CSV table of C-alpha atoms in Angstrom, one decimal:
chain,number,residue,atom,x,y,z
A,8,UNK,CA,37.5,19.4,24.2
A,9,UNK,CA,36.8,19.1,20.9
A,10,UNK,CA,36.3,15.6,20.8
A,11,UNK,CA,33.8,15.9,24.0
A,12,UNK,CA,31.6,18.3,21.6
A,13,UNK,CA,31.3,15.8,18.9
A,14,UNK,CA,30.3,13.1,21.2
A,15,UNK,CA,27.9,15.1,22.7
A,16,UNK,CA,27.0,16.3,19.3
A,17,UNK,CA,26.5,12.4,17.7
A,18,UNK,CA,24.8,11.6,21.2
A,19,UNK,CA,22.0,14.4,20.4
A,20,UNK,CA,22.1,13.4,16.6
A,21,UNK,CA,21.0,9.8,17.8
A,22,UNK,CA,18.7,10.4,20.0
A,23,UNK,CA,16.9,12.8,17.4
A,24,UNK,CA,16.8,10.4,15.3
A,25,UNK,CA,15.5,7.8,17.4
A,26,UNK,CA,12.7,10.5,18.5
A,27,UNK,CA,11.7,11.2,14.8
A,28,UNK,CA,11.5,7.1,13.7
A,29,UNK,CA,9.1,7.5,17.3
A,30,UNK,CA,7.3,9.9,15.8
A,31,UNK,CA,6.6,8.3,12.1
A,32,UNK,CA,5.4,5.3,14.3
A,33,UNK,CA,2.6,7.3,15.9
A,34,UNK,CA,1.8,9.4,12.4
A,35,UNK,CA,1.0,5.5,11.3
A,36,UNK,CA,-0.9,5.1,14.1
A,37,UNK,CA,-2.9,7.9,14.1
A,38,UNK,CA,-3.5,7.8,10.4
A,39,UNK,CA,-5.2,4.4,10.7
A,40,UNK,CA,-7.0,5.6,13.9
A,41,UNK,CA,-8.5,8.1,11.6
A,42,UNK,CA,-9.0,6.1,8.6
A,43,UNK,CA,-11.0,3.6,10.9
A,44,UNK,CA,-13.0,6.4,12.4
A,45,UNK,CA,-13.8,7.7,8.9
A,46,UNK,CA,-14.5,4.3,7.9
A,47,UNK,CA,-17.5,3.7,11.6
A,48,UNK,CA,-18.6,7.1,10.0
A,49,UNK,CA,-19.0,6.6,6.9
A,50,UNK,CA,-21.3,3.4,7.9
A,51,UNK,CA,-23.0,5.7,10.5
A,52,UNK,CA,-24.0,8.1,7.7
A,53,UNK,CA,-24.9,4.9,5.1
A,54,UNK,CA,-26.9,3.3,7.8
A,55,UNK,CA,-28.9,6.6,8.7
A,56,UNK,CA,-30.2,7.2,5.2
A,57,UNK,CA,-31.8,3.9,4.5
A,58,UNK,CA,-35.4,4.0,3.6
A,59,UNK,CA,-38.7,1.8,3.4
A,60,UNK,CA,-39.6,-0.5,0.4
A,61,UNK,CA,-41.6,2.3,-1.9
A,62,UNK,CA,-40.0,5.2,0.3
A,63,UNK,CA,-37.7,8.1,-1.2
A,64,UNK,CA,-35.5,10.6,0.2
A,65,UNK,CA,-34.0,13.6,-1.1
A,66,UNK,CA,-31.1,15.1,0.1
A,67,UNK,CA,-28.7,18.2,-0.4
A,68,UNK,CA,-25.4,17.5,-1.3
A,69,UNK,CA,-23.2,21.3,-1.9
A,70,UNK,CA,-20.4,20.4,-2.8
A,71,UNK,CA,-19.9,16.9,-5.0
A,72,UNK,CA,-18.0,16.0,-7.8
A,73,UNK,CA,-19.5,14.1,-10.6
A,74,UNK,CA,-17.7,12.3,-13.2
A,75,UNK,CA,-18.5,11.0,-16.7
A,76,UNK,CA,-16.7,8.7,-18.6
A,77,UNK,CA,-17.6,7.5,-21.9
A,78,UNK,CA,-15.9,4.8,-23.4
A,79,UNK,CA,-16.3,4.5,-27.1
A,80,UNK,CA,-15.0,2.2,-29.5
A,81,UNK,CA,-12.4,3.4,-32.0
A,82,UNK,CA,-11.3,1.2,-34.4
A,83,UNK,CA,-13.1,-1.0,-37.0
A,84,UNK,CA,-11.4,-4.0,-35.6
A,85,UNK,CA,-14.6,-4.5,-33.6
A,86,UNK,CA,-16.7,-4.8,-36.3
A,87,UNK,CA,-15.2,-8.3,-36.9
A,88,UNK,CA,-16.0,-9.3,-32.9
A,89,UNK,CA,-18.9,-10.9,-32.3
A,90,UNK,CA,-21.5,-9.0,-29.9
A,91,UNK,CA,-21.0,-10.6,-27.0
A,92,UNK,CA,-17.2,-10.4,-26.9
A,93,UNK,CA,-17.7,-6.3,-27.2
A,94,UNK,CA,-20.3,-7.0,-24.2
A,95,UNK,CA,-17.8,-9.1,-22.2
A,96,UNK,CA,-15.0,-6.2,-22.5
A,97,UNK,CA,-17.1,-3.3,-21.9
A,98,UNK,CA,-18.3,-5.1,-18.7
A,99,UNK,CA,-14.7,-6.3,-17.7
A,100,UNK,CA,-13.9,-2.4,-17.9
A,101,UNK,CA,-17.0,-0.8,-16.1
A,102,UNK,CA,-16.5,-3.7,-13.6
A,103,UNK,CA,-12.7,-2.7,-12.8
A,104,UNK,CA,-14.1,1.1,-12.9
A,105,UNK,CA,-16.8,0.1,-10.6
A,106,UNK,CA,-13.8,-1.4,-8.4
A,107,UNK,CA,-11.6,1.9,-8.6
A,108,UNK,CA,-15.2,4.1,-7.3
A,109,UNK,CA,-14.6,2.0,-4.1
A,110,UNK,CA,-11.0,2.3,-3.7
A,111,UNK,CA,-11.4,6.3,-3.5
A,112,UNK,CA,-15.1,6.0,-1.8
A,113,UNK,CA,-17.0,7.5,-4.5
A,114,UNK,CA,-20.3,6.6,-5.6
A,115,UNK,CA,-21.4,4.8,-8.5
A,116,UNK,CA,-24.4,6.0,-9.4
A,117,UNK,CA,-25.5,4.2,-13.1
A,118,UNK,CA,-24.4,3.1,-16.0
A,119,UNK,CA,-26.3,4.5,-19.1
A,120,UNK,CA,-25.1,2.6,-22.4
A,121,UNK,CA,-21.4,3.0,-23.0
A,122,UNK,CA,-21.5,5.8,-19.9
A,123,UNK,CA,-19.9,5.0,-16.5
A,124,UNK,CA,-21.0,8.0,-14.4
A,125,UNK,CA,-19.5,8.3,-10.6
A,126,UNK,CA,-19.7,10.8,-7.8
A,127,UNK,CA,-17.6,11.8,-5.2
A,128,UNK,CA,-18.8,13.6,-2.0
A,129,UNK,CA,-22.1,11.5,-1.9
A,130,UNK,CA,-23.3,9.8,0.4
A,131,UNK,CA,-20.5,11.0,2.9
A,132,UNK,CA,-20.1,14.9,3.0
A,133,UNK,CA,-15.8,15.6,2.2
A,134,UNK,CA,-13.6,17.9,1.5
A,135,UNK,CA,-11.7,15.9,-0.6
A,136,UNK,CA,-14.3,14.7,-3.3
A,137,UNK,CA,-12.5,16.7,-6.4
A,138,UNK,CA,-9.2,14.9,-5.6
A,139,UNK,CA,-10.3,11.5,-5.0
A,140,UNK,CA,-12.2,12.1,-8.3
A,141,UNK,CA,-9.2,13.3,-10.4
A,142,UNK,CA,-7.7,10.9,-9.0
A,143,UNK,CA,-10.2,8.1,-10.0
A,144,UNK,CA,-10.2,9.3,-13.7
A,145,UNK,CA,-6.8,8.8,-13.8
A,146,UNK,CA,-6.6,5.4,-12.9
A,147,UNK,CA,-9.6,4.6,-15.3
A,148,UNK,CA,-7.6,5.9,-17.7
A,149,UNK,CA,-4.5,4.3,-17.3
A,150,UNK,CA,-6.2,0.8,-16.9
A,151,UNK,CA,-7.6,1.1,-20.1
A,152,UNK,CA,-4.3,1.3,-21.7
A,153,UNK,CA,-3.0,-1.6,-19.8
A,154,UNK,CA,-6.0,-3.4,-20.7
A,155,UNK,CA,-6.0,-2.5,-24.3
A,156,UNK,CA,-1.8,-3.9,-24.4
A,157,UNK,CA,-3.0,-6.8,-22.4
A,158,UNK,CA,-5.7,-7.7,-24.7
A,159,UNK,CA,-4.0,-6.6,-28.3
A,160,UNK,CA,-0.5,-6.1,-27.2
A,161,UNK,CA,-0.8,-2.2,-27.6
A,162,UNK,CA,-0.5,-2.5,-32.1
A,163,UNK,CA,-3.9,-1.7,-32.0
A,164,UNK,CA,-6.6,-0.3,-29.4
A,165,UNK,CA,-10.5,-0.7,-30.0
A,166,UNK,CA,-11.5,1.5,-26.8
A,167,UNK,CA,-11.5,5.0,-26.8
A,168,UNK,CA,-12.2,7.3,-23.1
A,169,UNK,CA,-13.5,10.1,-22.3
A,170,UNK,CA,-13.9,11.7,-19.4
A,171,UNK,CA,-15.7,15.1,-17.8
A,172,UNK,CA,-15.6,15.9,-14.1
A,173,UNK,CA,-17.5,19.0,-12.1
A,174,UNK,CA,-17.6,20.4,-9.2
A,175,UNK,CA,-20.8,22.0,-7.1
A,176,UNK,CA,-24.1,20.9,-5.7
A,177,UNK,CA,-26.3,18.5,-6.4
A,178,UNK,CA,-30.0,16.9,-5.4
A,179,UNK,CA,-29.7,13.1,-4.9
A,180,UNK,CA,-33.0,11.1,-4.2
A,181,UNK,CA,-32.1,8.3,-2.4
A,182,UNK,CA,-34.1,4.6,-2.4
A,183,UNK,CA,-33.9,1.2,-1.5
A,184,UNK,CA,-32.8,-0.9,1.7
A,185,UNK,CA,-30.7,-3.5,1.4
A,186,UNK,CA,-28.7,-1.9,-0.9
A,187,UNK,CA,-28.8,2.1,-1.3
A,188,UNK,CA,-29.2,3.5,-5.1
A,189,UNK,CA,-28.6,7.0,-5.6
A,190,UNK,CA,-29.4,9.4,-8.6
A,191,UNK,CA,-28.1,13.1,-9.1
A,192,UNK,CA,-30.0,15.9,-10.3
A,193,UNK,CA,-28.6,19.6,-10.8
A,194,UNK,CA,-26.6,21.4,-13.2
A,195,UNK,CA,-23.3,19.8,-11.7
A,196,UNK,CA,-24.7,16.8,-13.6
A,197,UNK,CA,-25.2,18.3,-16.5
A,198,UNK,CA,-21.9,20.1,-16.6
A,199,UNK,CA,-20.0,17.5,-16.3
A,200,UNK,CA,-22.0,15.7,-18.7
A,201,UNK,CA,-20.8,18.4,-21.6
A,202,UNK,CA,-17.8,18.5,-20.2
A,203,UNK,CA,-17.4,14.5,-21.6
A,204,UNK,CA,-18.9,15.2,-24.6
A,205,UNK,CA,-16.4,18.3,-25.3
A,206,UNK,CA,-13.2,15.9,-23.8
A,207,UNK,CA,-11.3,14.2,-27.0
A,208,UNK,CA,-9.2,10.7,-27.1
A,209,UNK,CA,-7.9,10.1,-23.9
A,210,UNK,CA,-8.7,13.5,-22.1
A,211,UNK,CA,-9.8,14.4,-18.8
A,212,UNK,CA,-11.8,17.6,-18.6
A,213,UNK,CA,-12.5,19.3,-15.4
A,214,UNK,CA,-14.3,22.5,-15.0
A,215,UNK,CA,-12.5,26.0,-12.9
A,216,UNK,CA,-14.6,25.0,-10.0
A,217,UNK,CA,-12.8,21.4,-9.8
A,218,UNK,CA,-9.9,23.0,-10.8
A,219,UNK,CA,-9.5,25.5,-8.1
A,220,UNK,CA,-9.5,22.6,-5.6
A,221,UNK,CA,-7.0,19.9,-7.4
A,222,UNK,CA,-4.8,22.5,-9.1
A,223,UNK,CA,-2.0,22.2,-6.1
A,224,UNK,CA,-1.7,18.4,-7.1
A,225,UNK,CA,-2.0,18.3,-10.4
A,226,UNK,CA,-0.8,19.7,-13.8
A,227,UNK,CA,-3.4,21.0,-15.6
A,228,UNK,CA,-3.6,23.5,-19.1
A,229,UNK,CA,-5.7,25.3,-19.9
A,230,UNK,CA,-8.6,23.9,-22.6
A,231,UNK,CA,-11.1,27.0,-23.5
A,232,UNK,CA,-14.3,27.6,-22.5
A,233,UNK,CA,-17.8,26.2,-22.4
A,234,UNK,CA,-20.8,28.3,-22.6
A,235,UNK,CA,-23.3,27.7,-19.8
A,236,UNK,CA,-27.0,29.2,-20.3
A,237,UNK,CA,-27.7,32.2,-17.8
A,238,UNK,CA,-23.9,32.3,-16.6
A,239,UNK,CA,-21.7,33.1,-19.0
A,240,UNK,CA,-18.2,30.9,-19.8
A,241,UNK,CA,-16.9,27.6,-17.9
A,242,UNK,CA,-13.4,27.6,-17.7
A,243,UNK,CA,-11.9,24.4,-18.7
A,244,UNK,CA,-9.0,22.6,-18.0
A,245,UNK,CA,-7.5,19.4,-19.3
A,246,UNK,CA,-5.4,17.2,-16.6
A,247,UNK,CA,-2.5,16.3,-17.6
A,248,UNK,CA,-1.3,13.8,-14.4
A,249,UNK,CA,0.3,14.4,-10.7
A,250,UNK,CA,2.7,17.1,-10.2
A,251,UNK,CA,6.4,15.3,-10.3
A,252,UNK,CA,6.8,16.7,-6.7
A,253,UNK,CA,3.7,14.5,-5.7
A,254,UNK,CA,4.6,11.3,-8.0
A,255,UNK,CA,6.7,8.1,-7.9
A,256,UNK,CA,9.5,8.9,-9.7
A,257,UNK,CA,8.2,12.4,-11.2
A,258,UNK,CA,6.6,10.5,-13.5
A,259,UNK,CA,3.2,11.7,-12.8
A,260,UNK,CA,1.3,8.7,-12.5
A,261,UNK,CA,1.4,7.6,-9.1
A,262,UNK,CA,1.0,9.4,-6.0
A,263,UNK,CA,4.3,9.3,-3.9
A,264,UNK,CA,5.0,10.2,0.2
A,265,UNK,CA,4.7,14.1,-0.2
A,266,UNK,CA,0.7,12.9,-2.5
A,267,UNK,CA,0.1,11.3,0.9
A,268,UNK,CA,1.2,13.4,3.4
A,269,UNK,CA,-0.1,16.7,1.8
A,270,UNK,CA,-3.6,15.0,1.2
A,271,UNK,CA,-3.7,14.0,4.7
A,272,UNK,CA,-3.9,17.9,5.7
A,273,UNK,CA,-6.8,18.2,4.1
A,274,UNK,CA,-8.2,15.1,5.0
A,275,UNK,CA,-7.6,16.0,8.9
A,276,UNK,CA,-10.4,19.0,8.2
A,277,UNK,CA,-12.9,16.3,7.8
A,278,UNK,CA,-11.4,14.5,11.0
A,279,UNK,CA,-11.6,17.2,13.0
A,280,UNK,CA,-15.3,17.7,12.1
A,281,UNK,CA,-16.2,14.0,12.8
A,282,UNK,CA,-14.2,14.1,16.5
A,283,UNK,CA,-15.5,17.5,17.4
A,284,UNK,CA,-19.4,16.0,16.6
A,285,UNK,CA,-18.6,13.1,18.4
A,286,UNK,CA,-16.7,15.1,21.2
A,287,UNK,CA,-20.0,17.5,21.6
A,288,UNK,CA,-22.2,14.5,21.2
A,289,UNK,CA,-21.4,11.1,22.4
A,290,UNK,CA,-18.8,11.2,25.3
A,291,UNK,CA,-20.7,10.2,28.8
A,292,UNK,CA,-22.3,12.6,31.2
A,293,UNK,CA,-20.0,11.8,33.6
A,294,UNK,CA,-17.0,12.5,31.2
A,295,UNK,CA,-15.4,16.3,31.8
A,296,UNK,CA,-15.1,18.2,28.6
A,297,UNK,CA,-14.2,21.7,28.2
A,298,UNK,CA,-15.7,22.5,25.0
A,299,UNK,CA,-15.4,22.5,21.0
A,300,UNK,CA,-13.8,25.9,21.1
A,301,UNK,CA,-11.2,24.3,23.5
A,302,UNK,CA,-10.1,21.9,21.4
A,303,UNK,CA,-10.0,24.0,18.1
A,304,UNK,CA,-7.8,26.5,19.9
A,305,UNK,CA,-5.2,23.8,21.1
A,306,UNK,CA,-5.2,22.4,17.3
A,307,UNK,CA,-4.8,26.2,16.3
A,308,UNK,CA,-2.3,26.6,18.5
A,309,UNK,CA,-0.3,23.3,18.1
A,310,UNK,CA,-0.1,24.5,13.8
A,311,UNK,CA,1.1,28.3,14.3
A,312,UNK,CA,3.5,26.7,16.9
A,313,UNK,CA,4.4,24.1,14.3
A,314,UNK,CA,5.1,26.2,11.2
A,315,UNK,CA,6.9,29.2,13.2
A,316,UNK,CA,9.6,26.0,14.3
A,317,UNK,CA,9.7,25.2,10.4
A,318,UNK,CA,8.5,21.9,11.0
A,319,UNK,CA,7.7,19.8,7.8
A,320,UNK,CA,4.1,18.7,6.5
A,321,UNK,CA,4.2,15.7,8.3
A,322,UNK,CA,5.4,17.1,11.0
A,323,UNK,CA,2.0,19.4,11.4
A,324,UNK,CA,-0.1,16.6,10.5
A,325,UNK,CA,1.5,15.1,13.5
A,326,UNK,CA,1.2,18.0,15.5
A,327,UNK,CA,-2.4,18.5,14.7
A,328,UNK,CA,-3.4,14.8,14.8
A,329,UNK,CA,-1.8,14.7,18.6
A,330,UNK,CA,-3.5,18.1,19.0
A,331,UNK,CA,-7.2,17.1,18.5
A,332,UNK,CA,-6.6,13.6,20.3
């Protein structure tokens, strides 16, 4: 008898198992199905804001992050380069900064002097601008250090970085055609921009607004204040990297699974914003649909159902994913 139960038991054990490795196939799927979708929106969204030689638009962005970093040199060793050896590695470093914007698809909006300055949120509307931007600074950051070992085998470093991120809304006038050149106007910018000037060696800065939406990814103290005309005190906060629960090896650098999983969450808000417009919008006349409200319930549902069945995080985003397909 006892032996019967065990089979049985190993029999359901297996095919669990074989359901769950099911399962992570389809999260795979549909996490590529979305970024794809993102990806035909995004273009969508590029492709509606191009304007006519001489034209201008402005546009309301209300929640971007903008990011300064200002890279500085530090050591008298470079007063014995020659000026265009200084030139070639500041351009070798805004050029792989340039290359970390797209990765996370954040703006670059100019460089002014020794000043790389980035935003995220712009041109495509997200909730996720303040990670993705966090995120960005970080790996500027740690590709300065590699690049300062590569180049002087880490005895000596000539570079110095800064860095100041904020979070709120901005005015961006938009111009050209073939290629589409933003620039940001609105206290945002200029918070961010004394939030780089207040950062020391090495530091990121963020301000409480930023803060408030990273702070379940990443350790951050708590730097002092900033006073900002008309409003009082700007909490800052300096970042110090990833929570070890959402890093490779607890190390804090690089994100890990749970990063991933826990960021796609948030991400799905977006998602579900894009499908639902494209739901209410784009599906053929003669193409049955209940409604918006429909679908939000059943996605609703699917998450309360979910969590009271202690399902994991990547088990809702799962859940959630099938729900609003």
């Amino acid at each position: 008898m006892i032996s019967t139960d065990n089979d049985e038991l190993v029999k359901r054990i297996a095919k669990l198992a074989r359901q769950n490795k099911e399962l992570e196939k389809q999260l795979k799927m549909l996490l590529k199905q979305n970024e794809k979708l993102a990806n035909e929106n995004e273009n969508l969204k590029v492709h509606s804001l191009e304007v006519q030689p001489g034209e201008e638009k402005s546009l309301k962005f209300n929640m971007a992050t903008v990011l300064f970093a200002d890279i500085r040199s530090l050591s008298k060793l470079i007063e014995g380069m020659d000026s265009a050896s200084v030139m070639d590695e500041l351009d070798e470093i805004f050029y792989e900064f340039g290359a970390i914007t797209e990765k996370y698809k954040i703006e670059k909006i100019k460089t002014i002097g020794d000043t790389f300055m980035c935003a995220g949120g712009i041109p495509v509307k997200n909730i996720t601008n303040p990670i993705d931007v966090v995120m960005a600074a970080m790996e500027m950051r740690n590709y300065l250090e590699k690049f300062e070992n590569r180049k002087r085998g880490g005895t000596q470093r000539i570079w110095d970085l800064k860095i100041g991120i904020h979070t709120g809304p901005v005015t961006a006038s938009v111009s050209g055609k073939k290629k589409i050149n933003y620039d940001i106007k609105g206290d945002t910018v200029h918070n961010a921009t004394r939030l780089e000037a207040l950062s020391e060696h090495g530091s990121i800065l963020i301000s409480v607004m930023t803060y408030e939406l990273v702070k379940e990814f990443f350790d951050c103290e708590y730097y002092g204040k900033l006073p900002v005309k008309y409003k009082g005190d700007l909490q800052i906060y300096r970042v110090a990297g990833l929570k070890p629960e959402f890093s490779v090896d607890g190390k804090g650098v690089n994100p890990n699974e749970a990063f991933r999983i826990k960021f796609g969450l948030i991400q799905f808000t977006d998602m579900q914003e894009m499908i639902l417009d494209k739901l209410e919008k784009e599906l053929p006349g003669y193409v049955f649909y209940h409604n918006v409200k429909h679908t939000v319930d059943v996605v609703t549902e699917v998450e309360l159902i979910g969590w009271a069945e202690g399902c994991t995080d990547e088990e809702i985003l799962l859940l959630k994913t099938a729900g609003l397909f």
